[in-house]
Short mmCIF file of C-alpha atoms in Angstrom, two decimals:
data_model
loop_
_atom_site.label_atom_id
_atom_site.label_comp_id
_atom_site.label_asym_id
_atom_site.label_seq_id
_atom_site.Cartn_x
_atom_site.Cartn_y
_atom_site.Cartn_z
CA MET A 645 7.71 67.75 -261.02
CA ASN A 646 5.84 65.75 -258.25
CA GLY A 647 7.99 62.37 -257.29
CA PRO A 648 6.61 58.85 -256.04
CA ASN A 649 3.98 59.08 -253.35
CA PRO A 650 3.43 55.81 -251.07
CA SER A 651 0.09 54.56 -251.73
CA ALA A 652 -2.13 54.50 -248.73
CA PRO A 653 -2.28 50.87 -248.47
CA LEU A 654 1.59 50.44 -248.28
CA ARG A 655 1.74 53.52 -245.90
CA ARG A 656 -1.28 51.88 -243.79
CA GLY A 657 0.59 48.41 -243.87
CA LEU A 658 4.09 49.77 -242.83
CA ALA A 659 2.16 51.65 -239.82
CA ALA A 660 0.65 48.36 -239.15
CA THR A 661 3.74 46.27 -239.14
CA CYS A 662 5.72 48.19 -236.57
CA ALA A 663 5.30 50.66 -233.83
CA ALA A 664 8.01 53.19 -232.59
CA LEU A 665 8.28 55.36 -229.57
CA LEU A 666 9.09 58.77 -230.01
CA PHE A 667 11.17 59.70 -226.89
CA VAL A 668 12.55 63.23 -226.32
CA ALA A 669 13.61 64.41 -222.91
CA PRO A 670 16.04 67.41 -221.60
CA ALA A 671 18.68 66.72 -219.60
CA THR A 672 21.27 68.14 -217.35
CA GLY A 673 24.93 67.92 -216.54
CA THR A 674 27.51 67.43 -218.89
CA ALA A 675 29.27 64.48 -220.69
CA ALA A 676 30.47 61.54 -218.24
CA GLY A 677 34.09 59.90 -218.97
CA ALA A 678 34.49 57.19 -221.04
CA ASP A 679 34.64 53.39 -219.76
CA PRO A 680 38.16 52.10 -220.40
CA SER A 681 36.36 48.87 -221.84
CA PRO A 682 37.25 48.66 -225.74
CA ALA A 683 34.83 50.23 -228.29
CA PRO A 684 35.09 50.66 -232.12
CA SER A 685 36.64 53.75 -233.12
CA PRO A 686 34.59 56.73 -234.43
CA ALA A 687 35.19 57.14 -238.28
CA PRO A 688 37.63 59.59 -239.37
CA SER A 689 36.50 62.92 -240.08
CA PRO A 690 38.44 63.84 -243.28
CA SER A 691 38.26 67.67 -242.67
CA GLY A 692 40.21 67.32 -239.20
CA ALA A 693 40.11 65.68 -236.12
CA LEU A 694 37.42 65.45 -233.56
CA ASP A 695 37.60 67.48 -230.27
CA PRO A 696 38.84 64.24 -228.15
CA ARG A 697 35.64 64.74 -225.94
CA ILE A 698 33.75 63.72 -228.92
CA THR A 699 35.54 60.74 -229.65
CA GLU A 700 35.55 59.89 -225.76
CA ILE A 701 31.64 60.12 -225.51
CA MET A 702 31.28 58.02 -228.57
CA ARG A 703 33.63 55.12 -227.07
CA LYS A 704 31.39 54.48 -224.36
CA PRO A 705 30.21 51.10 -223.40
CA GLU A 706 26.41 51.63 -224.69
CA TYR A 707 27.32 52.66 -227.90
CA ARG A 708 29.64 49.43 -228.25
CA ASN A 709 27.23 48.51 -231.16
CA ALA A 710 25.73 51.74 -232.39
CA GLN A 711 26.57 53.67 -235.72
CA TRP A 712 27.20 57.24 -235.29
CA GLY A 713 26.90 59.90 -237.76
CA LEU A 714 28.37 63.41 -237.82
CA LEU A 715 28.28 66.50 -240.61
CA GLN A 716 29.16 70.24 -239.91
CA THR A 717 29.85 72.10 -243.01
CA GLY A 718 30.14 76.09 -243.38
CA PRO A 719 27.37 78.75 -243.77
CA ASP A 720 27.03 77.78 -247.41
CA GLY A 721 27.02 73.90 -247.03
CA GLY A 722 30.33 73.95 -249.23
CA ARG A 723 33.10 73.37 -247.32
CA VAL A 724 32.78 70.26 -244.92
CA VAL A 725 34.48 70.65 -241.47
CA HIS A 726 33.46 67.57 -240.21
CA SER A 727 31.84 64.19 -241.71
CA MET A 728 31.20 60.80 -240.22
CA TYR A 729 28.83 58.62 -242.26
CA ALA A 730 27.08 61.32 -243.87
CA ASP A 731 25.50 59.96 -246.69
CA GLN A 732 24.17 57.13 -244.57
CA PHE A 733 20.33 56.61 -243.55
CA PHE A 734 19.64 57.14 -239.84
CA ILE A 735 16.37 57.34 -238.05
CA PRO A 736 15.96 60.97 -237.51
CA GLY A 737 13.45 61.13 -234.69
CA SER A 738 12.07 64.52 -234.50
CA THR A 739 15.08 66.16 -236.54
CA ALA A 740 12.64 65.19 -239.02
CA LYS A 741 10.20 68.14 -238.11
CA LEU A 742 13.34 70.56 -239.65
CA VAL A 743 11.78 69.06 -243.12
CA SER A 744 7.96 68.80 -242.41
CA VAL A 745 7.79 72.54 -240.72
CA SER A 746 9.88 73.71 -243.67
CA GLY A 747 7.30 72.53 -246.43
CA PRO A 748 4.37 74.54 -244.77
CA TRP A 749 6.85 77.49 -243.77
CA HIS A 750 7.57 77.77 -247.60
CA THR A 751 3.99 76.81 -249.11
CA LEU A 752 2.18 78.81 -246.94
CA GLY A 753 4.69 81.72 -245.88
CA SER A 754 5.81 82.93 -242.52
CA GLU A 755 2.93 85.48 -242.01
CA HIS A 756 0.20 83.29 -243.23
CA ARG A 757 -2.57 83.41 -240.75
CA PHE A 758 -5.66 81.15 -240.36
CA VAL A 759 -9.05 82.57 -240.35
CA THR A 760 -11.71 80.47 -238.81
CA PRO A 761 -15.36 81.99 -239.71
CA VAL A 762 -18.49 81.23 -238.48
CA TYR A 763 -21.44 81.52 -240.74
CA ALA A 764 -25.02 82.13 -240.20
CA VAL A 765 -27.51 79.45 -242.27
CA GLY A 766 -31.11 79.91 -242.27
CA ASP A 767 -33.36 83.06 -241.93
CA ARG A 768 -32.70 85.91 -239.63
CA ARG A 769 -35.30 88.26 -237.93
CA GLY A 770 -34.09 90.86 -235.85
CA ALA A 771 -31.80 89.19 -233.18
CA THR A 772 -32.85 85.61 -233.64
CA LEU A 773 -31.27 82.89 -235.93
CA THR A 774 -33.67 80.26 -237.08
CA GLY A 775 -31.04 77.76 -238.23
CA ASP A 776 -27.65 77.20 -237.40
CA LEU A 777 -24.30 78.72 -236.85
CA ASP A 778 -21.50 76.56 -238.74
CA LEU A 779 -17.80 77.11 -237.50
CA VAL A 780 -15.86 76.01 -240.93
CA ALA A 781 -12.27 74.89 -239.54
CA GLN A 782 -9.33 75.85 -241.14
CA GLY A 783 -6.65 73.64 -239.45
CA ASP A 784 -5.70 76.33 -236.88
CA LEU A 785 -3.16 74.07 -234.48
CA THR A 786 -3.98 76.38 -231.64
CA MET A 787 -7.50 78.19 -231.90
CA GLY A 788 -5.84 80.96 -229.50
CA GLY A 789 -5.50 78.57 -226.82
CA ARG A 790 -1.71 79.33 -226.32
CA THR A 791 -1.68 83.30 -227.70
CA ARG A 792 -0.30 85.88 -225.16
CA PRO A 793 -1.63 89.49 -225.35
CA ASP A 794 1.22 90.52 -227.72
CA GLY A 795 0.26 87.98 -230.23
CA THR A 796 2.91 85.44 -229.76
CA VAL A 797 2.15 81.51 -228.97
CA ALA A 798 3.30 80.45 -225.88
CA TYR A 799 5.12 77.12 -224.75
CA THR A 800 6.71 75.37 -222.11
CA ASP A 801 10.04 73.74 -222.16
CA LEU A 802 8.33 70.50 -221.68
CA ASP A 803 4.94 70.62 -223.43
CA HIS A 804 1.63 69.12 -222.03
CA THR A 805 1.63 67.08 -224.82
CA TYR A 806 4.23 64.81 -223.40
CA ALA A 807 2.66 64.99 -219.70
CA ASN A 808 1.49 61.11 -219.85
CA ASP A 809 5.40 60.38 -220.78
CA PHE A 810 7.46 62.76 -218.45
CA THR A 811 7.19 64.23 -215.21
CA GLY A 812 7.51 67.90 -215.13
CA ALA A 813 5.32 68.56 -218.03
CA THR A 814 3.65 72.05 -217.48
CA LEU A 815 0.98 74.05 -218.70
CA THR A 816 0.81 77.72 -220.32
CA PRO A 817 -1.37 79.82 -218.44
CA GLU A 818 -3.56 80.93 -221.30
CA ASN A 819 -7.12 80.09 -221.83
CA PRO A 820 -7.51 77.08 -224.07
CA LEU A 821 -10.76 78.27 -225.09
CA ALA A 822 -9.69 81.50 -225.89
CA GLY A 823 -10.52 81.44 -229.82
CA ILE A 824 -13.84 79.72 -228.90
CA ASP A 825 -14.95 82.55 -226.67
CA GLU A 826 -13.79 85.20 -229.03
CA LEU A 827 -15.86 83.35 -231.67
CA ALA A 828 -18.87 83.94 -229.37
CA ARG A 829 -18.04 87.33 -228.50
CA GLN A 830 -18.33 88.34 -232.04
CA VAL A 831 -21.57 86.55 -232.70
CA ARG A 832 -23.32 88.25 -230.20
CA ALA A 833 -21.81 91.67 -231.39
CA ALA A 834 -23.49 90.72 -234.88
CA GLY A 835 -26.79 91.25 -233.06
CA ILE A 836 -27.86 87.51 -232.79
CA THR A 837 -29.10 86.97 -229.37
CA ARG A 838 -30.74 83.54 -229.85
CA VAL A 839 -30.41 80.75 -232.29
CA ASP A 840 -33.01 78.45 -233.06
CA GLY A 841 -31.36 75.68 -234.56
CA ASP A 842 -28.09 73.85 -234.16
CA VAL A 843 -24.29 74.71 -234.16
CA ILE A 844 -22.06 72.64 -236.25
CA VAL A 845 -18.68 72.39 -236.72
CA ASP A 846 -17.47 71.76 -240.55
CA SER A 847 -14.47 69.84 -240.44
CA ARG A 848 -14.53 69.28 -244.28
CA LEU A 849 -11.12 70.99 -245.01
CA PHE A 850 -9.33 67.25 -244.94
CA ALA A 851 -9.80 63.81 -244.02
CA PRO A 852 -8.22 62.75 -240.72
CA ASP A 853 -5.40 60.06 -241.86
CA PRO A 854 -4.85 57.21 -238.86
CA VAL A 855 -1.21 56.72 -240.18
CA LEU A 856 -0.47 60.38 -238.90
CA ASP A 857 0.13 59.49 -235.57
CA PRO A 858 -1.23 61.91 -234.13
CA THR A 859 -3.85 62.24 -236.13
CA PRO A 860 -4.38 65.90 -237.15
CA THR A 861 -8.05 67.11 -237.44
CA PRO A 862 -9.54 70.37 -239.20
CA LEU A 863 -10.90 71.51 -235.60
CA ILE A 864 -8.38 71.19 -233.00
CA VAL A 865 -8.79 72.91 -229.03
CA ASN A 866 -5.71 72.43 -226.77
CA ASP A 867 -4.20 69.97 -228.93
CA ASN A 868 -7.30 67.81 -228.38
CA LEU A 869 -6.27 67.10 -225.00
CA ILE A 870 -8.03 67.46 -221.58
CA ASP A 871 -5.55 68.43 -219.04
CA LEU A 872 -5.64 66.90 -215.67
CA LEU A 873 -3.35 68.41 -212.93
CA THR A 874 -3.51 66.72 -209.37
CA THR A 875 -1.94 68.31 -206.17
CA PRO A 876 -1.33 66.64 -202.84
CA GLY A 877 -3.55 67.39 -200.13
CA ASP A 878 -2.27 69.59 -196.98
CA ARG A 879 -1.53 66.00 -195.19
CA ALA A 880 -1.00 62.13 -195.86
CA GLY A 881 -4.73 60.50 -196.05
CA GLU A 882 -6.53 63.33 -197.51
CA ASP A 883 -7.80 63.34 -200.93
CA ALA A 884 -5.64 64.96 -203.47
CA ARG A 885 -7.06 68.09 -205.47
CA LEU A 886 -7.92 67.97 -209.21
CA ASP A 887 -8.14 70.82 -211.66
CA TRP A 888 -8.81 69.88 -215.15
CA ARG A 889 -9.32 72.06 -218.37
CA PRO A 890 -10.94 72.92 -220.75
CA LYS A 891 -14.18 72.44 -218.74
CA VAL A 892 -17.05 71.50 -221.61
CA ALA A 893 -20.05 69.69 -221.28
CA PRO A 894 -20.54 66.63 -221.16
CA TYR A 895 -17.00 65.85 -220.30
CA GLU A 896 -16.86 65.13 -216.78
CA VAL A 897 -13.71 64.32 -214.52
CA SER A 898 -13.74 62.66 -210.99
CA SER A 899 -11.08 61.63 -208.92
CA SER A 900 -10.20 59.11 -206.13
CA VAL A 901 -6.17 59.79 -205.76
CA ARG A 902 -5.18 59.88 -202.11
CA THR A 903 -2.25 61.85 -200.68
CA VAL A 904 0.31 59.23 -199.07
CA ALA A 905 3.32 60.66 -196.85
CA ALA A 906 6.45 62.64 -198.15
CA GLY A 907 8.60 60.40 -199.95
CA GLY A 908 5.68 57.70 -200.53
CA PRO A 909 4.60 56.43 -204.44
CA THR A 910 3.15 59.05 -206.54
CA ASP A 911 1.23 56.72 -209.00
CA ILE A 912 -1.92 57.98 -210.99
CA THR A 913 -3.94 56.34 -213.49
CA VAL A 914 -6.18 57.88 -215.68
CA THR A 915 -9.34 55.82 -217.26
CA ALA A 916 -11.56 57.15 -219.99
CA THR A 917 -15.02 55.42 -220.91
CA ASP A 918 -18.08 56.50 -222.57
CA GLY A 919 -16.44 57.64 -225.56
CA GLY A 920 -13.70 59.43 -223.76
CA THR A 921 -16.24 61.50 -221.79
CA ARG A 922 -15.97 60.44 -218.27
CA ILE A 923 -12.54 60.49 -217.16
CA ARG A 924 -11.63 59.15 -213.64
CA LEU A 925 -8.41 59.10 -211.68
CA SER A 926 -7.04 56.77 -209.08
CA GLY A 927 -3.84 56.40 -207.46
CA THR A 928 -1.79 58.24 -204.93
CA ILE A 929 0.54 61.19 -204.76
CA ALA A 930 3.38 61.99 -202.45
CA ALA A 931 2.90 64.89 -200.02
CA ASP A 932 5.80 66.66 -200.68
CA ALA A 933 5.42 66.07 -204.40
CA GLU A 934 4.95 68.77 -207.37
CA PRO A 935 1.63 69.13 -209.12
CA LEU A 936 1.59 66.30 -211.47
CA LEU A 937 -0.03 66.90 -215.01
CA ARG A 938 -1.74 64.01 -217.02
CA THR A 939 -3.61 64.38 -220.34
CA SER A 940 -6.51 62.45 -221.59
CA PRO A 941 -7.39 62.48 -225.15
CA ILE A 942 -10.71 64.17 -226.81
CA ALA A 943 -12.09 61.35 -229.21
CA ASP A 944 -14.18 63.47 -231.14
CA PRO A 945 -12.44 67.08 -231.55
CA ALA A 946 -15.69 68.27 -233.70
CA ALA A 947 -18.41 67.37 -231.29
CA PHE A 948 -16.23 68.80 -228.73
CA GLY A 949 -15.85 71.88 -230.26
CA ARG A 950 -19.28 72.12 -231.25
CA ALA A 951 -20.40 71.65 -227.23
CA ALA A 952 -17.30 74.31 -226.46
CA LEU A 953 -18.78 76.78 -228.79
CA ILE A 954 -22.76 76.51 -227.75
CA GLN A 955 -21.62 76.82 -224.01
CA ALA A 956 -19.28 79.96 -224.99
CA LEU A 957 -22.34 81.35 -226.66
CA GLU A 958 -24.42 80.92 -223.88
CA ARG A 959 -21.80 82.94 -221.80
CA ALA A 960 -21.46 85.53 -224.17
CA GLY A 961 -25.29 86.29 -223.83
CA VAL A 962 -26.72 83.88 -226.97
CA ARG A 963 -29.41 81.59 -226.30
CA VAL A 964 -28.95 78.23 -228.46
CA THR A 965 -31.94 75.76 -228.48
CA ALA A 966 -29.66 72.52 -229.39
CA ASP A 967 -28.25 70.35 -226.68
CA PRO A 968 -24.48 70.81 -226.11
CA ALA A 969 -24.30 67.17 -225.43
CA GLY A 970 -25.59 66.02 -228.77
CA PRO A 971 -23.91 64.64 -231.77
CA ASN A 972 -22.06 67.33 -234.29
CA PRO A 973 -24.86 67.27 -236.85
CA VAL A 974 -22.99 67.46 -240.29
CA ALA A 975 -25.72 66.41 -242.36
CA ARG A 976 -27.58 70.00 -242.03
CA LEU A 977 -24.26 71.27 -243.65
CA PRO A 978 -24.64 73.39 -246.87
CA ARG A 979 -22.56 72.51 -249.88
CA ASP A 980 -20.61 76.03 -249.59
CA TYR A 981 -21.14 79.22 -248.08
CA GLU A 982 -21.48 81.25 -251.04
CA GLY A 983 -24.11 84.20 -249.99
CA ARG A 984 -23.98 83.42 -246.15
CA PRO A 985 -23.42 86.15 -243.79
CA ARG A 986 -20.17 85.90 -241.93
CA VAL A 987 -21.14 86.77 -238.18
CA ALA A 988 -17.61 85.91 -236.95
CA ALA A 989 -14.05 85.03 -237.52
CA TYR A 990 -11.00 84.04 -235.42
CA THR A 991 -7.70 84.98 -236.68
CA SER A 992 -4.64 83.10 -235.79
CA PRO A 993 -0.88 84.25 -235.06
CA PRO A 994 1.16 84.20 -238.08
CA TYR A 995 2.75 80.65 -239.03
CA ALA A 996 5.98 81.26 -238.43
CA GLN A 997 4.67 81.40 -234.31
CA TYR A 998 3.33 77.93 -234.86
CA ALA A 999 6.47 76.81 -236.44
CA LYS A 1000 8.28 77.84 -233.42
CA LEU A 1001 5.92 75.93 -231.06
CA ILE A 1002 6.25 72.64 -233.39
CA LEU A 1003 10.17 73.28 -233.26
CA LYS A 1004 10.82 74.21 -229.54
CA VAL A 1005 8.46 71.66 -227.88
CA SER A 1006 8.84 68.84 -230.77
CA HIS A 1007 5.16 68.99 -230.89
CA ASN A 1008 4.10 65.80 -232.78
CA LEU A 1009 0.54 67.07 -233.92
CA GLY A 1010 1.59 70.42 -234.97
CA ALA A 1011 4.24 68.39 -237.64
CA ASN A 1012 1.46 66.15 -238.83
CA LEU A 1013 -1.00 68.95 -239.44
CA GLY A 1014 1.67 70.52 -241.76
CA ILE A 1015 1.41 67.65 -244.37
CA CYS A 1016 -2.49 68.14 -244.15
CA LEU A 1017 -2.15 71.66 -244.47
CA MET A 1018 -0.27 71.53 -247.55
CA ALA A 1019 -2.33 68.78 -249.24
CA VAL A 1020 -5.45 71.30 -248.57
CA THR A 1021 -3.24 74.07 -250.76
CA THR A 1022 -3.86 71.83 -253.91
CA GLY A 1023 -7.52 71.40 -253.46
CA SER A 1024 -7.24 67.96 -251.79
CA ARG A 1025 -8.80 66.70 -248.51
CA GLN A 1026 -6.52 63.74 -248.38
CA CYS A 1027 -3.51 64.33 -245.94
CA GLU A 1028 -0.93 61.75 -248.14
CA ASP A 1029 -1.46 64.39 -251.30
CA GLY A 1030 1.00 66.60 -248.78
CA PHE A 1031 3.90 64.65 -249.55
CA PRO A 1032 3.97 65.59 -253.41
CA VAL A 1033 3.88 69.34 -252.37
CA LEU A 1034 6.82 68.62 -249.53
CA ALA A 1035 8.94 67.08 -252.62
CA ASP A 1036 8.42 69.90 -254.94
CA PHE A 1037 9.51 72.40 -252.34
CA LEU A 1038 12.35 70.03 -251.38
CA ASP A 1039 13.59 70.01 -255.25
CA GLU A 1040 13.21 73.90 -255.04
CA ALA A 1041 15.48 73.99 -252.17
CA GLY A 1042 18.03 72.09 -253.15
CA VAL A 1043 17.70 69.16 -250.82
CA ASP A 1044 18.26 65.72 -252.13
CA ARG A 1045 15.07 63.95 -251.36
CA GLY A 1046 16.07 60.69 -252.14
CA GLN A 1047 18.42 60.71 -249.03
CA LEU A 1048 14.97 61.21 -246.78
CA GLN A 1049 12.33 58.93 -246.54
CA LEU A 1050 8.96 60.25 -244.63
CA MET A 1051 5.92 58.83 -243.78
CA ASP A 1052 4.80 61.50 -241.28
CA GLY A 1053 5.32 64.80 -240.30
CA ARG A 1054 6.71 63.84 -236.87
CA GLY A 1055 9.46 61.53 -237.40
CA GLY A 1056 8.02 58.88 -235.58
CA ASN A 1057 6.87 56.37 -238.21
CA PRO A 1058 9.17 53.42 -238.41
CA ALA A 1059 9.91 53.48 -242.14
CA ASP A 1060 11.47 57.36 -241.50
CA ARG A 1061 14.79 57.98 -242.46
CA ALA A 1062 17.52 60.78 -243.19
CA THR A 1063 21.09 61.08 -244.20
CA PRO A 1064 22.96 64.01 -242.35
CA GLU A 1065 23.69 65.37 -245.48
CA ALA A 1066 19.95 65.76 -246.25
CA LEU A 1067 19.17 67.36 -243.06
CA VAL A 1068 22.29 69.75 -243.73
CA GLN A 1069 21.08 70.95 -246.86
CA MET A 1070 17.67 71.79 -245.38
CA LEU A 1071 19.41 74.00 -242.66
CA THR A 1072 21.63 75.54 -245.42
CA TYR A 1073 18.89 76.43 -247.66
CA TRP A 1074 17.33 78.67 -244.69
CA GLN A 1075 20.27 80.15 -244.47
CA ARG A 1076 19.78 82.00 -247.79
CA THR A 1077 16.22 82.96 -246.92
CA PRO A 1078 14.79 86.29 -245.64
CA ASP A 1079 13.51 84.31 -242.89
CA ALA A 1080 16.98 82.67 -241.72
CA ARG A 1081 17.09 84.29 -238.24
CA LEU A 1082 13.55 83.66 -237.73
CA PHE A 1083 13.83 80.01 -238.45
CA ARG A 1084 17.28 79.47 -236.80
CA GLU A 1085 15.64 81.31 -233.39
CA ALA A 1086 12.69 78.76 -233.68
CA LEU A 1087 14.97 75.86 -232.83
CA PRO A 1088 15.50 75.21 -229.16
CA ILE A 1089 18.48 76.84 -227.93
CA LEU A 1090 21.05 75.12 -225.64
CA GLY A 1091 20.54 75.99 -222.06
CA VAL A 1092 17.93 78.60 -222.86
CA ASP A 1093 14.67 77.09 -223.82
CA GLY A 1094 12.59 74.25 -225.56
CA LEU A 1095 13.88 70.84 -225.26
CA LEU A 1096 17.55 71.99 -224.74
CA ALA A 1097 16.73 74.43 -222.00
CA GLU A 1098 18.37 72.18 -219.41
CA ASN A 1099 21.21 70.84 -221.05
CA CYS A 1100 24.64 72.69 -220.94
CA ARG A 1101 23.48 75.72 -218.98
CA ASP A 1102 26.86 76.68 -217.47
CA CYS A 1103 29.14 75.61 -220.28
CA PRO A 1104 30.78 78.12 -222.89
CA ALA A 1105 28.27 76.86 -225.64
CA ARG A 1106 25.18 78.11 -224.06
CA GLY A 1107 23.09 80.32 -226.43
CA LYS A 1108 25.08 79.68 -229.36
CA VAL A 1109 23.59 75.92 -230.46
CA PHE A 1110 20.30 76.12 -232.22
CA GLY A 1111 19.06 72.54 -232.35
CA LYS A 1112 16.39 70.22 -233.15
CA THR A 1113 16.39 67.33 -231.01
CA GLY A 1114 15.09 63.61 -231.84
CA ALA A 1115 14.88 60.26 -230.36
CA ALA A 1116 13.14 56.73 -230.73
CA VAL A 1117 13.18 54.15 -228.14
CA GLY A 1118 11.68 50.97 -227.69
CA GLY A 1119 12.17 48.02 -224.94
CA ASP A 1120 14.37 45.38 -225.32
CA ALA A 1121 12.48 42.75 -223.37
CA LEU A 1122 15.11 40.00 -223.62
CA ASN A 1123 17.76 41.72 -222.27
CA ASP A 1124 15.32 43.72 -219.55
CA ARG A 1125 16.83 47.36 -221.30
CA LEU A 1126 15.87 50.07 -223.40
CA ALA A 1127 16.74 49.89 -227.62
CA VAL A 1128 17.62 53.05 -228.32
CA GLY A 1129 16.73 53.36 -232.02
CA ALA A 1130 18.24 57.11 -232.37
CA ILE A 1131 19.26 59.77 -230.81
CA THR A 1132 19.71 62.84 -232.91
CA ILE A 1133 20.34 66.67 -232.84
CA ALA A 1134 20.64 69.20 -236.04
CA GLY A 1135 20.82 72.92 -236.68
CA TYR A 1136 23.18 75.55 -236.29
CA LEU A 1137 26.28 76.54 -234.35
CA ASP A 1138 27.12 80.13 -233.54
CA ARG A 1139 30.72 80.47 -234.82
CA GLY A 1140 30.77 84.05 -233.78
CA GLY A 1141 30.99 87.15 -236.72
CA GLY A 1142 27.32 86.18 -237.69
CA ARG A 1143 28.73 82.59 -239.13
CA PHE A 1144 26.47 79.66 -238.45
CA ASP A 1145 27.53 76.72 -239.42
CA PRO A 1146 24.82 73.75 -240.18
CA PHE A 1147 25.43 70.51 -238.26
CA TYR A 1148 24.10 66.88 -237.82
CA ALA A 1149 25.00 64.52 -234.70
CA GLY A 1150 23.15 61.24 -234.10
CA VAL A 1151 23.49 57.78 -233.12
CA ASN A 1152 21.78 54.79 -234.10
CA GLY A 1153 21.53 51.49 -232.17
CA ALA A 1154 22.57 52.31 -228.78
CA SER A 1155 21.38 50.39 -225.70
CA THR A 1156 21.15 51.26 -222.16
CA PRO A 1157 22.53 49.11 -219.26
CA GLY A 1158 19.06 48.18 -217.97
CA PRO A 1159 15.25 49.60 -218.20
CA ASN A 1160 15.46 52.95 -216.34
CA THR A 1161 14.46 55.93 -218.87
CA GLN A 1162 17.07 58.27 -216.93
CA ASP A 1163 20.10 56.38 -219.12
CA VAL A 1164 18.22 57.44 -222.40
CA VAL A 1165 18.23 61.14 -221.02
CA ALA A 1166 21.96 60.60 -220.10
CA ILE A 1167 22.52 59.71 -224.04
CA ALA A 1168 20.62 62.79 -225.21
CA ASN A 1169 22.69 64.90 -223.12
CA ASP A 1170 25.85 62.90 -224.46
CA LEU A 1171 24.33 64.32 -228.19
CA ALA A 1172 23.89 67.89 -226.66
CA MET A 1173 27.42 67.95 -225.26
CA ILE A 1174 28.83 66.87 -228.80
CA ALA A 1175 27.23 69.77 -230.32
CA ALA A 1176 28.42 72.02 -227.39
CA TYR A 1177 31.85 70.76 -228.51
CA LEU A 1178 31.68 71.16 -231.93
CA GLN A 1179 30.49 74.68 -231.27
CA GLU A 1180 33.48 75.39 -228.79
CA ALA A 1181 36.39 74.25 -231.15
CA PRO A 1182 38.47 77.10 -232.50
CA PRO A 1183 37.32 78.62 -235.63
CA SER A 1184 38.93 76.94 -238.87
CA PRO A 1185 40.65 79.21 -241.25
#
């Protein structure tokens, strides 16, 4: 039976009332020593004393007013190893993705592939189509833009979707227009060399829901972003070099960024006008700086996809009479495509590859997209109708959904809450399924990859903690510092012999000494070290 689902006005009202910044970052080093100043003692762990290194972390001054949550169980979730406020609500940050990714994984299946077709709508005589080519968007997260030759989906440890928030984000080498180019080649292979008509992106699969931020769209190319990579010139005073992708008209990019002396300031501003199609970079970059990545949003993904396909068709040898810079003429779309010839189709990697991308890099757009995809399975075009599907799955999985509050898939809505018990129940569910290893290895691995790649690289727990990280951080203007709503981690501890203990560790209500974001990174590192110390503890009988 479907559970209660918040109405659209309620969801939008809550989203408009508050704003939250999701802050997830890799960190390096080991846990720092505790400050000797007094701090509240953590609640006792009923099944045994905590490693003193963990209690030392929890007593640090930045946690004086904070609330800790902790839960570790045996593999089947029955025996409690450690527990601290496990039935209390905490801000989950991106650990909510453990739930929102599990829903579509179960609903669609790990092997589900998205097939994006192109139909010929009109009259065809020989190689000429008098009419339109309609690309029918199917909610494919990457449209081939990250697919490696072996069919897996590429990612970097700090994804380009975080480039405007963190220095060090990098690009995957794959062509972001790969799927669009493949469709164009198939159209040409179908014998069409001229289209006297238009190219249209059919985005009727679901309606974009602005409560889901970032907002998913049925067609997504390059995460609906333009990548902007600035490299210093050869010497101070020279113009910086700029490269950008994907290059699709009518988008134009220019730069006035100048190279300054080594050690000088790197400060680049991105400005977009004309509906996002005119992008300009200004500022400075130090001569000794690494290339700096920034992004600019694609305001109209359907129009962008239409332009990209028209230009790809031209490259493939198909002449299109329509102007690629024109609008996406949705009024020309047919009611359905029954009897229309399909002249191309792009098939995605399996959903488990997309789930791995979402979990490894904390891909917010992909997590929100899963809510919409679950709605589509019911025949609905309203993304919020994905929540009852998720609720039914959680009931089936044995997760007490009364211990969850979700208004999105990413874990960034200020209303989102989760108890340690609920997240551990979610993790325990996967241990009972044939996809147990696939799900576990889709999580970031401590010291190895994803958002845990730089943590604990030399500690004994390296490679033995599989954990989804999460954070919610905002400013504290009153005290000129950062308010850490949450830093969390949840996943599995490799205890040896094929035993994997589900666990959660999180802190809500911490604060930093000042406005330096590196202090937040230090808190994230503390959480990673707590997970490492849990893994390193001697096995209990």
